mmCIF file of C-alpha atoms in Angstrom:
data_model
loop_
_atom_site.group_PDB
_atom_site.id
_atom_site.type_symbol
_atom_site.label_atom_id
_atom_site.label_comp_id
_atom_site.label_asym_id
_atom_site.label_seq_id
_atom_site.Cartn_x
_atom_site.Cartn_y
_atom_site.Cartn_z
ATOM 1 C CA UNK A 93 107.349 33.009 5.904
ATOM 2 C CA UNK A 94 107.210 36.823 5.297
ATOM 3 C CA UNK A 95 104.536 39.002 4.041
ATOM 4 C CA UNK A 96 106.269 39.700 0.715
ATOM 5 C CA UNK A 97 107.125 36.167 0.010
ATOM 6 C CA UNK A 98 102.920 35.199 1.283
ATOM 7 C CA UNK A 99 101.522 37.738 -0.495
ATOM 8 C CA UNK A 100 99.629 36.519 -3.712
ATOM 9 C CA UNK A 101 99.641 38.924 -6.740
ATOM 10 C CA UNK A 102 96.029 37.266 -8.054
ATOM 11 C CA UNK A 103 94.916 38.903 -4.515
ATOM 12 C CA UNK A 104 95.329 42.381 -6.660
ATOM 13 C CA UNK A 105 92.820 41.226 -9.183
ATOM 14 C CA UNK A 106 89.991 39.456 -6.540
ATOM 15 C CA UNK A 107 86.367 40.665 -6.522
ATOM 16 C CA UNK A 108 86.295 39.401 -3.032
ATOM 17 C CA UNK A 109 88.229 41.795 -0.595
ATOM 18 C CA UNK A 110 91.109 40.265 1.039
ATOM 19 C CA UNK A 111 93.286 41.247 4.060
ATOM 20 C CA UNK A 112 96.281 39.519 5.757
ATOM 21 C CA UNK A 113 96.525 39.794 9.704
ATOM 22 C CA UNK A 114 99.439 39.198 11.682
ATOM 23 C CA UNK A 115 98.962 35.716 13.738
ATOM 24 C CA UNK A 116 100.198 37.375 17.441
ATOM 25 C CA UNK A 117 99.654 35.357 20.235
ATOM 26 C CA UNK A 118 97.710 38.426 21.841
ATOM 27 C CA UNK A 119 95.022 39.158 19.888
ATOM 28 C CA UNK A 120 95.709 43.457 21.108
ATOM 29 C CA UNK A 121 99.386 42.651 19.199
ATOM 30 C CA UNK A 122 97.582 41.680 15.440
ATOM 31 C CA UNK A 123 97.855 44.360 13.083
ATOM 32 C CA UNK A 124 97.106 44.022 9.696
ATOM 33 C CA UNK A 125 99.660 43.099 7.170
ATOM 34 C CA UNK A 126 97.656 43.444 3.203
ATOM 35 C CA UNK A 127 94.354 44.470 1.925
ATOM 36 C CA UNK A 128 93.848 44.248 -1.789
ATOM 37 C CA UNK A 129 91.578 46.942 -4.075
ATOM 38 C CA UNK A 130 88.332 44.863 -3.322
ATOM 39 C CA UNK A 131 88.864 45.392 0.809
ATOM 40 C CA UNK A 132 88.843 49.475 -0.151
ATOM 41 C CA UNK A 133 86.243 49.322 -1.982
ATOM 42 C CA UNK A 134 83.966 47.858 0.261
ATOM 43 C CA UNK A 135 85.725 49.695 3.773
ATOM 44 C CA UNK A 136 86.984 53.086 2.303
ATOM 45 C CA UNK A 137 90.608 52.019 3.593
ATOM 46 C CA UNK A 138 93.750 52.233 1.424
ATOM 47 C CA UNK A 139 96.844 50.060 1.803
ATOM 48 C CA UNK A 140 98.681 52.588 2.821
ATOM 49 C CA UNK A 141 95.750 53.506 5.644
ATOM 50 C CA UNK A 142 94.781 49.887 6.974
ATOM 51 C CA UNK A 143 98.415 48.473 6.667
ATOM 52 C CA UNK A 144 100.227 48.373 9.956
ATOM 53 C CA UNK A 145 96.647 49.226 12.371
ATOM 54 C CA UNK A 146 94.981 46.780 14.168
ATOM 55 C CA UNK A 147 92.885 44.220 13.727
ATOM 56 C CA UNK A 148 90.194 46.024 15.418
ATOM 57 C CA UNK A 149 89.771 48.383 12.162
ATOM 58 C CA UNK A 150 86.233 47.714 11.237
ATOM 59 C CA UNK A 151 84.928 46.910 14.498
ATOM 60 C CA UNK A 152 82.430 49.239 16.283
ATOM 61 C CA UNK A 153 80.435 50.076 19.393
ATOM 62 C CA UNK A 154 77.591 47.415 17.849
ATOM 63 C CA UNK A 155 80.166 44.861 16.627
ATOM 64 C CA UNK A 156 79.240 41.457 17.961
ATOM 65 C CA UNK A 157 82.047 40.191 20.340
ATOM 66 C CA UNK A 158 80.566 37.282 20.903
ATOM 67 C CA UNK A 159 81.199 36.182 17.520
ATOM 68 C CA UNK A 160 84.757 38.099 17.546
ATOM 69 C CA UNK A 161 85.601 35.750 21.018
ATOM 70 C CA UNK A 162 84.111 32.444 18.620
ATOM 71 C CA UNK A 163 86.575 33.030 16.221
ATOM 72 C CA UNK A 164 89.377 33.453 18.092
ATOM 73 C CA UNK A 165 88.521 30.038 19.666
ATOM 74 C CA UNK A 166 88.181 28.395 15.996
ATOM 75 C CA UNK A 167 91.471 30.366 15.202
ATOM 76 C CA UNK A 168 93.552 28.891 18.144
ATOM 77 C CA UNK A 169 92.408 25.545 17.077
ATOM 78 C CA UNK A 170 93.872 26.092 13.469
ATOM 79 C CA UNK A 171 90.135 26.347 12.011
ATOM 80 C CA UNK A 172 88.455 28.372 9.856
ATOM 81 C CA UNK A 173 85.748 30.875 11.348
ATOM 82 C CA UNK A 174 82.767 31.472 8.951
ATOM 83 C CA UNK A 175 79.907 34.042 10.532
ATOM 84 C CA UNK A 176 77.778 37.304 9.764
ATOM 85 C CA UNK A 177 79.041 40.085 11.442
ATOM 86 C CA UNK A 178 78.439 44.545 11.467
ATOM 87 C CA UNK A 179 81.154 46.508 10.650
ATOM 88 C CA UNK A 180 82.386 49.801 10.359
ATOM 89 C CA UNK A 181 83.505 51.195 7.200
ATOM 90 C CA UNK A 182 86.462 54.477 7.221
ATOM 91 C CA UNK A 183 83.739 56.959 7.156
ATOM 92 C CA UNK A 184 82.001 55.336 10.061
ATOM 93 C CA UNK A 185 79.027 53.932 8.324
ATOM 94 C CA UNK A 186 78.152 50.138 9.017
ATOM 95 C CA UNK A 187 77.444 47.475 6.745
ATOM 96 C CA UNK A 188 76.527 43.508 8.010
ATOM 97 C CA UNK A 189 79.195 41.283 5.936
ATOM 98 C CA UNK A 190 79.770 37.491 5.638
ATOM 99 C CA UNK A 191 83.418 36.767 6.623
ATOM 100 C CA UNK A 192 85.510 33.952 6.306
ATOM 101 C CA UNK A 193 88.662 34.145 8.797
ATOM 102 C CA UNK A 194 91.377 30.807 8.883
ATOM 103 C CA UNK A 195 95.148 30.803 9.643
ATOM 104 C CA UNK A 196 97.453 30.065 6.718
ATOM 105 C CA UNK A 197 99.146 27.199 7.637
ATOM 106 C CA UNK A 198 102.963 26.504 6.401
ATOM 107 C CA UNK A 199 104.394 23.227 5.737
ATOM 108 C CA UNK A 200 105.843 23.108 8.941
ATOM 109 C CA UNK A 201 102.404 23.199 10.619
ATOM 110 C CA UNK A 202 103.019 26.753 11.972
ATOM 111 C CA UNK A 203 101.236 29.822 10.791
ATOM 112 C CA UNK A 204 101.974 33.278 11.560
ATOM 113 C CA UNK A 205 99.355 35.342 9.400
ATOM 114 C CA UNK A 206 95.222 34.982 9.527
ATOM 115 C CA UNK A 207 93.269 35.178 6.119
ATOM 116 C CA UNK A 208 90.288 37.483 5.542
ATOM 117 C CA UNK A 209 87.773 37.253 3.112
ATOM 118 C CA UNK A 210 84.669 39.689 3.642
ATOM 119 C CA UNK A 211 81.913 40.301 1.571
ATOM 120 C CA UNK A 212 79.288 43.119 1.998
ATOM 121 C CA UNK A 213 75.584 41.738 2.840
ATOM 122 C CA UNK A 214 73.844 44.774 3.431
ATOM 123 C CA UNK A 215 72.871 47.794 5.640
ATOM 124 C CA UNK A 216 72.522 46.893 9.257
ATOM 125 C CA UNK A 217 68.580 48.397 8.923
ATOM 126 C CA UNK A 218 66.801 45.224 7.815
ATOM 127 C CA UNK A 219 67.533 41.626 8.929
ATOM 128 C CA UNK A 220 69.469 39.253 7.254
ATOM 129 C CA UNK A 221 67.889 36.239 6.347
ATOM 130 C CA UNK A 222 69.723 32.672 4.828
ATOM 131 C CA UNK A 223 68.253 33.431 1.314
ATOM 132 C CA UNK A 224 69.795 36.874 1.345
ATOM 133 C CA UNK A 225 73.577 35.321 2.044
ATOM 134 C CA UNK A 226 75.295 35.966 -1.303
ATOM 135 C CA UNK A 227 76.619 32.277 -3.422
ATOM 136 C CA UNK A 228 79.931 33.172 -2.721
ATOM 137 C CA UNK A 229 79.366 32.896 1.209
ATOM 138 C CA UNK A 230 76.843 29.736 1.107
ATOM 139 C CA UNK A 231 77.862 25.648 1.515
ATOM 140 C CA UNK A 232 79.181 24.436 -1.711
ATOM 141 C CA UNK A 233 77.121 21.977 -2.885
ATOM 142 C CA UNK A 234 79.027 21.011 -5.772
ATOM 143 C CA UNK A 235 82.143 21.658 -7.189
ATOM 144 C CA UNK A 236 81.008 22.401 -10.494
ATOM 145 C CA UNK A 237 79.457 24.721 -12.799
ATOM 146 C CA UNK A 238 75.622 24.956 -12.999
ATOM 147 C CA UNK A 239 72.834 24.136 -14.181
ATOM 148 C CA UNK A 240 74.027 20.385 -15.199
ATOM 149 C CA UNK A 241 73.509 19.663 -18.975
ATOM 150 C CA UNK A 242 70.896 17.134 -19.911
ATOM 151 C CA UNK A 243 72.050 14.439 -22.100
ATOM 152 C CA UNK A 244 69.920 11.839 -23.402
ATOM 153 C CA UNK A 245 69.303 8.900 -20.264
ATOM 154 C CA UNK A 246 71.729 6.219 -21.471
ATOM 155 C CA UNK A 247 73.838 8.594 -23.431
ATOM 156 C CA UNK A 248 75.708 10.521 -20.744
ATOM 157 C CA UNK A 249 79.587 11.789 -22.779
ATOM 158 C CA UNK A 250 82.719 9.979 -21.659
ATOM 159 C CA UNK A 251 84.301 11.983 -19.303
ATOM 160 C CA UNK A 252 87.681 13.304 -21.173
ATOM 161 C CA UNK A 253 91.106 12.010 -20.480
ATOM 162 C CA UNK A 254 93.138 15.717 -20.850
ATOM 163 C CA UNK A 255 92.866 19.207 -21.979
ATOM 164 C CA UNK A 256 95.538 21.106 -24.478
ATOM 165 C CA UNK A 257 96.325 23.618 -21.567
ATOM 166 C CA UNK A 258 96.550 21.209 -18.953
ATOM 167 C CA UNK A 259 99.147 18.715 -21.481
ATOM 168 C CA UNK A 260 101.063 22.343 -22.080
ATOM 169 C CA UNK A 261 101.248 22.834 -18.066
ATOM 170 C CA UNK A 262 102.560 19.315 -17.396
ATOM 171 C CA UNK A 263 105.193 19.841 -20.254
ATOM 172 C CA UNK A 264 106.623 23.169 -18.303
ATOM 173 C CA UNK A 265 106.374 21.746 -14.689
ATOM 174 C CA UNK A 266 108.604 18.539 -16.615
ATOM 175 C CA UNK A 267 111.233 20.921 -17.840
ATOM 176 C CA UNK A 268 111.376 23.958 -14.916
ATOM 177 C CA UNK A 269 111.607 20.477 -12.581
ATOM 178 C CA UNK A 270 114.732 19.600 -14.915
ATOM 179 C CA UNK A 271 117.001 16.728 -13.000
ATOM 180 C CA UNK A 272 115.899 17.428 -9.215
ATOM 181 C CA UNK A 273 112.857 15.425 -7.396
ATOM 182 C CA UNK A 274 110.646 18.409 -7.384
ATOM 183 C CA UNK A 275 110.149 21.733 -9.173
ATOM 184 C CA UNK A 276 109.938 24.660 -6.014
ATOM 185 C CA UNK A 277 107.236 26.739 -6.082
ATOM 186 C CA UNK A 278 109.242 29.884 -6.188
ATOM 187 C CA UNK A 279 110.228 28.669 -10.108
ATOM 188 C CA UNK A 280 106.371 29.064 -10.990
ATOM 189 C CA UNK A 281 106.303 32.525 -10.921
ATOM 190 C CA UNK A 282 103.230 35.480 -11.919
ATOM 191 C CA UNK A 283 105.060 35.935 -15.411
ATOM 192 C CA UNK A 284 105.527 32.265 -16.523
ATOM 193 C CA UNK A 285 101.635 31.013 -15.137
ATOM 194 C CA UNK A 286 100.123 34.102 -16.844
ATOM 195 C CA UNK A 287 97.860 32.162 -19.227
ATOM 196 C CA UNK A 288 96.798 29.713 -16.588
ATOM 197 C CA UNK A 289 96.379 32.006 -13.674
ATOM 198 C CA UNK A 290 92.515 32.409 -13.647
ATOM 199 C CA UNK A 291 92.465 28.494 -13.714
ATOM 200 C CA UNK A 292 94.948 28.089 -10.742
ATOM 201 C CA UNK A 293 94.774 26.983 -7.230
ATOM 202 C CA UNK A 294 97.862 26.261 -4.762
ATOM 203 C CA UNK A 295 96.908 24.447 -1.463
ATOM 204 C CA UNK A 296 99.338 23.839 1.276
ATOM 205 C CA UNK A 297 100.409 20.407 2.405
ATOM 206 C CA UNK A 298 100.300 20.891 6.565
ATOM 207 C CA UNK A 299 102.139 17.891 8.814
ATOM 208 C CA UNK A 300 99.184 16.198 9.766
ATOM 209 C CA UNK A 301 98.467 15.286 6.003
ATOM 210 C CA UNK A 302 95.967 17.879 5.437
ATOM 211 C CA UNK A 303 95.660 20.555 2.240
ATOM 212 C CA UNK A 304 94.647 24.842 3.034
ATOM 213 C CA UNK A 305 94.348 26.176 -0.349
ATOM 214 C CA UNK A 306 96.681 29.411 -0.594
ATOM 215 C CA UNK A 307 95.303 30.748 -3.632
ATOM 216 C CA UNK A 308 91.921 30.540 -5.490
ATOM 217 C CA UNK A 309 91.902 31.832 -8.994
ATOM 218 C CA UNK A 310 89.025 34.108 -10.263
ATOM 219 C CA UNK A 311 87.590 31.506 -12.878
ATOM 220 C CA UNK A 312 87.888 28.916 -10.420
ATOM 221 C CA UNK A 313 85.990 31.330 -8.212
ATOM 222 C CA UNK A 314 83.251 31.385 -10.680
ATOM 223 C CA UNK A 315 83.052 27.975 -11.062
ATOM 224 C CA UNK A 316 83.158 26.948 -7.943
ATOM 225 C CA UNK A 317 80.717 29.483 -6.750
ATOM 226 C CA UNK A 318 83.098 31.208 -4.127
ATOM 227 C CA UNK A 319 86.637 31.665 -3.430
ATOM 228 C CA UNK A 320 88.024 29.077 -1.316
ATOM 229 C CA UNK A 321 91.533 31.109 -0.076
ATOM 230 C CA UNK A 322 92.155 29.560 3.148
ATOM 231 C CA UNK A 323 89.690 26.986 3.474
ATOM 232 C CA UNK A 324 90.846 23.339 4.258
ATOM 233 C CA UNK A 325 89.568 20.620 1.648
ATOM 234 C CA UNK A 326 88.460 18.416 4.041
ATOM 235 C CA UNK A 327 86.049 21.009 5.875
ATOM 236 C CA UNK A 328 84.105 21.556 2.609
ATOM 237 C CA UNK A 329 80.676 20.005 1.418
ATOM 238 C CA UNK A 330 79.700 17.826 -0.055
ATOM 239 C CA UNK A 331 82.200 15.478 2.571
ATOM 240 C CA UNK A 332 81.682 12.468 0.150
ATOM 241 C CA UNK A 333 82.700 14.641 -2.982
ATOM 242 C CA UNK A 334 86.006 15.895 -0.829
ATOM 243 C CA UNK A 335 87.057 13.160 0.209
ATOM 244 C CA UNK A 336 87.590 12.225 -3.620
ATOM 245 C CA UNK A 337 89.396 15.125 -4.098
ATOM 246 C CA UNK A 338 91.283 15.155 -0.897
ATOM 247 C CA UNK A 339 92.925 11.683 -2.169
ATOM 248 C CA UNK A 340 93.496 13.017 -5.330
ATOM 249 C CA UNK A 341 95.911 15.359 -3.520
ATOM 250 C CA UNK A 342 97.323 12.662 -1.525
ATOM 251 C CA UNK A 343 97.906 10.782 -4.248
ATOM 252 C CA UNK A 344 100.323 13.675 -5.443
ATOM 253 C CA UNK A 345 102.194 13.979 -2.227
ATOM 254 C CA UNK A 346 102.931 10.045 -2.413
ATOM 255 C CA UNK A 347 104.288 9.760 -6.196
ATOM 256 C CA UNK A 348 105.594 13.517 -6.091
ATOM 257 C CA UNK A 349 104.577 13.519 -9.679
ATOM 258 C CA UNK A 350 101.746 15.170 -11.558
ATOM 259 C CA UNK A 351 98.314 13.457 -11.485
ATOM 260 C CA UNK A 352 95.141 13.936 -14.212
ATOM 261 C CA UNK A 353 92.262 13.962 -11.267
ATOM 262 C CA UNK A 354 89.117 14.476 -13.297
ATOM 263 C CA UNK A 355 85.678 14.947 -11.380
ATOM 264 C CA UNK A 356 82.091 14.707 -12.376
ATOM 265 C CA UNK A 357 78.838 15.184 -11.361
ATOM 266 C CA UNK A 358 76.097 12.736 -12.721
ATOM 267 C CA UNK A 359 72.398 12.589 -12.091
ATOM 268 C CA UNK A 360 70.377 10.529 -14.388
ATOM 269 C CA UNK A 361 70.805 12.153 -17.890
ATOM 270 C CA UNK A 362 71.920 15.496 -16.506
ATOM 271 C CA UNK A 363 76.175 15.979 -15.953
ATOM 272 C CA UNK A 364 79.109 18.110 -16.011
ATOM 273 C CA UNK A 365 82.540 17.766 -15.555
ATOM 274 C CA UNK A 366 85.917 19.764 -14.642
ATOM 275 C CA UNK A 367 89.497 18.676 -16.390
ATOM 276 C CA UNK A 368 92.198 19.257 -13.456
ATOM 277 C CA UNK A 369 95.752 18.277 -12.936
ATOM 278 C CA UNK A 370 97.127 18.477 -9.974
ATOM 279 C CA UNK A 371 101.056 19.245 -9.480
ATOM 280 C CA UNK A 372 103.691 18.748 -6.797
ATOM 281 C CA UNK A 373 105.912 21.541 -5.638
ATOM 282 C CA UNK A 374 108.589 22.028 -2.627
ATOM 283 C CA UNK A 375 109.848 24.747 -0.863
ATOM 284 C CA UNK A 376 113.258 23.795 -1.545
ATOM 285 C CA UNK A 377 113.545 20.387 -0.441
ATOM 286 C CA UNK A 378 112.121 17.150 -1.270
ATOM 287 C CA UNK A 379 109.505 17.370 0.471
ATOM 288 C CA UNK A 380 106.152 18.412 -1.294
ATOM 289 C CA UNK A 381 105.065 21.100 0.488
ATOM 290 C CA UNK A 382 102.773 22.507 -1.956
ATOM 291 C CA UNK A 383 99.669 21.171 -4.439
ATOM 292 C CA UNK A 384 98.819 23.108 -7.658
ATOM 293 C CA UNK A 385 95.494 22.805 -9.604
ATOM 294 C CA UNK A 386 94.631 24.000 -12.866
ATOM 295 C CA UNK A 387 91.058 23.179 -13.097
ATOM 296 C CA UNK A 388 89.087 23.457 -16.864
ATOM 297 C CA UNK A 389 85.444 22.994 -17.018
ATOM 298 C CA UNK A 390 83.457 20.622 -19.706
ATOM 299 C CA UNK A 391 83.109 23.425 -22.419
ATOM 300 C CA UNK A 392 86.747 24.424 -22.644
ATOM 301 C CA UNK A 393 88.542 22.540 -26.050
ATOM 302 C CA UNK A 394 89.891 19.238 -24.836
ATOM 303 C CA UNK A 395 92.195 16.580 -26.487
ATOM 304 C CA UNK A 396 92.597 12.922 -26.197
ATOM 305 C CA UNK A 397 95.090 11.918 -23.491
ATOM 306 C CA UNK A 398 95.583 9.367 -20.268
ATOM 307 C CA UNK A 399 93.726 9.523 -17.232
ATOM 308 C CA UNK A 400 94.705 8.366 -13.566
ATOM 309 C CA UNK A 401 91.949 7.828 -10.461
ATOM 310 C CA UNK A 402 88.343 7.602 -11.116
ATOM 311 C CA UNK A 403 86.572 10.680 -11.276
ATOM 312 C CA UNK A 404 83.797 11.074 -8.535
ATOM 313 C CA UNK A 405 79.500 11.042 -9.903
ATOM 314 C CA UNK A 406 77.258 11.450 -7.640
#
């Protein structure tokens, strides 16, 4: 895939910075590809000044290459690399940030770019300890908004079976999909998803039957307390709440057709719940080769409508 056609335009509008690097086999050969407003604003780089150097940009004299040799290991092995790190910002001042590195994987199991999320932690004068790591950077716990809502014990709602903007995105993927087996994702476009786009998510589908999501909206980045751009669904936490969602997704890739995959969280009399539907897409083919989410959370207006799987409680 190319950098224009990888590129994400809901990278623009991130409040976590976000660069592409190029995937060389030779880690000297990696230059990077995109950085979005967010990755200036913490590094003092432009675009047009980080596009096209090397990866090496932000490291420095006390950048840890220890870590830097640990993620190329995780990379090689098509994992993501998670890890505190000291960098260098343009005007040569450092900051510690959390950073999130992980290949994008295609459909065809290859990948040719690396994904960077970074967040700033703070100045490298004081240590950094676990209660200082900001939510966006910690283990999601849940997948939901918080604190719960407390019901009445016995008198927990019944989870809803659709949502009016969820109804309105089946009806579109129905009609752009018109007489073929599957809609491609190229027909979903930044114009047409406009009113959903905060809500969306698009994971790949990789050969070996797993899911990297490609893009993370900013709502979903809210509610899900951090954005989740490259991570794979089965490497998040809570493993028994995942797994859930992870067949959810299968489920789509088996029926090619669009799936009402609910989940809640329960404890006692407190809950919450997120409305999502989950849609196939190809690259051109039948094959799906990509997953779409549009996820709405308990307090959004809802309608009556048909549900498919059982949501997940804890």
């Amino acid at each position: 895939m190319t950098i224009d056609n990888l590129i994400q335009p809901i990278w623009e509008a991130s409040p976590y910075p976000i660069a592409v690097i190029g995937f060389d086999p030779d880690p000297e050969d990696r230059k990077y590809f995109y950085v979005n407003p967010a990755f200036t604003k913490l590094t003092g780089y432009t675009a047009a000044e980080a596009v096209g150097k090397p990866a090496t940009l932000l490291h420095g004299q006390r950048t840890d290459q220890k870590r830097i040799a640990e993620s190329e290991t995780a990379l090689q092995e098509g994992k993501p690399f998670e890890s505190t790190i000291l960098h260098y910002r343009k005007d040569g001042s450092e900051y510690v940030s959390r950073i999130l590195m992980a290949p994008l994987v295609e459909p065809n199991g290859g990948a040719d770019f690396i994904i960077l999320n970074e967040i700033w932690i703070s100045s490298p004068d004081r240590d950094v300890r676990p209660g200082d790591l900001p939510d966006g950077f910690r283990a999601v716990t849940t997948t939901l908004p918080m604190p719960l809502k407390e019901y009445p014990e016995g008198q927990l709602p019944v989870h809803r079976r659709s949502h009016p903007l969820l109804d309105e995105l089946k009806a579109l993927w129905f009609k752009v999909r018109s007489d073929r087996i599957l809609p491609p994702r190229g027909d979903f476009d930044l114009g047409t998803m406009l009113r959903w786009v905060p809500h969306l998510s698009i994971a790949t589908v990789t050969p070996d039957d797993r899911f990297q999501y490609r893009l993370f909206g900013t709502e979903l980045t809210r509610v899900y307390g951090r954005d989740l751009t490259g991570s794979f669904l089965d490497e998040l936490t809570p493993i028994d709440l995942w797994s859930v969602v992870v067949a959810h997704y299968r489920e789509v890739v088996r029926t090619k057709m669009p799936l009402f995959a609910p989940i809640s969280v329960a404890n006692g009399r407190w809950y919450n719940e997120v409305s999502r539907l989950l849609l196939p897409l190809s690259s051109g083919s039948n094959t799906v080769a990509f997953v779409m989410g549009a996820d709405y959370p308990r307090n959004e207006p809802a309608s009556a409508g048909a549900g498919t799987l059982r949501p997940y409680t804890l």
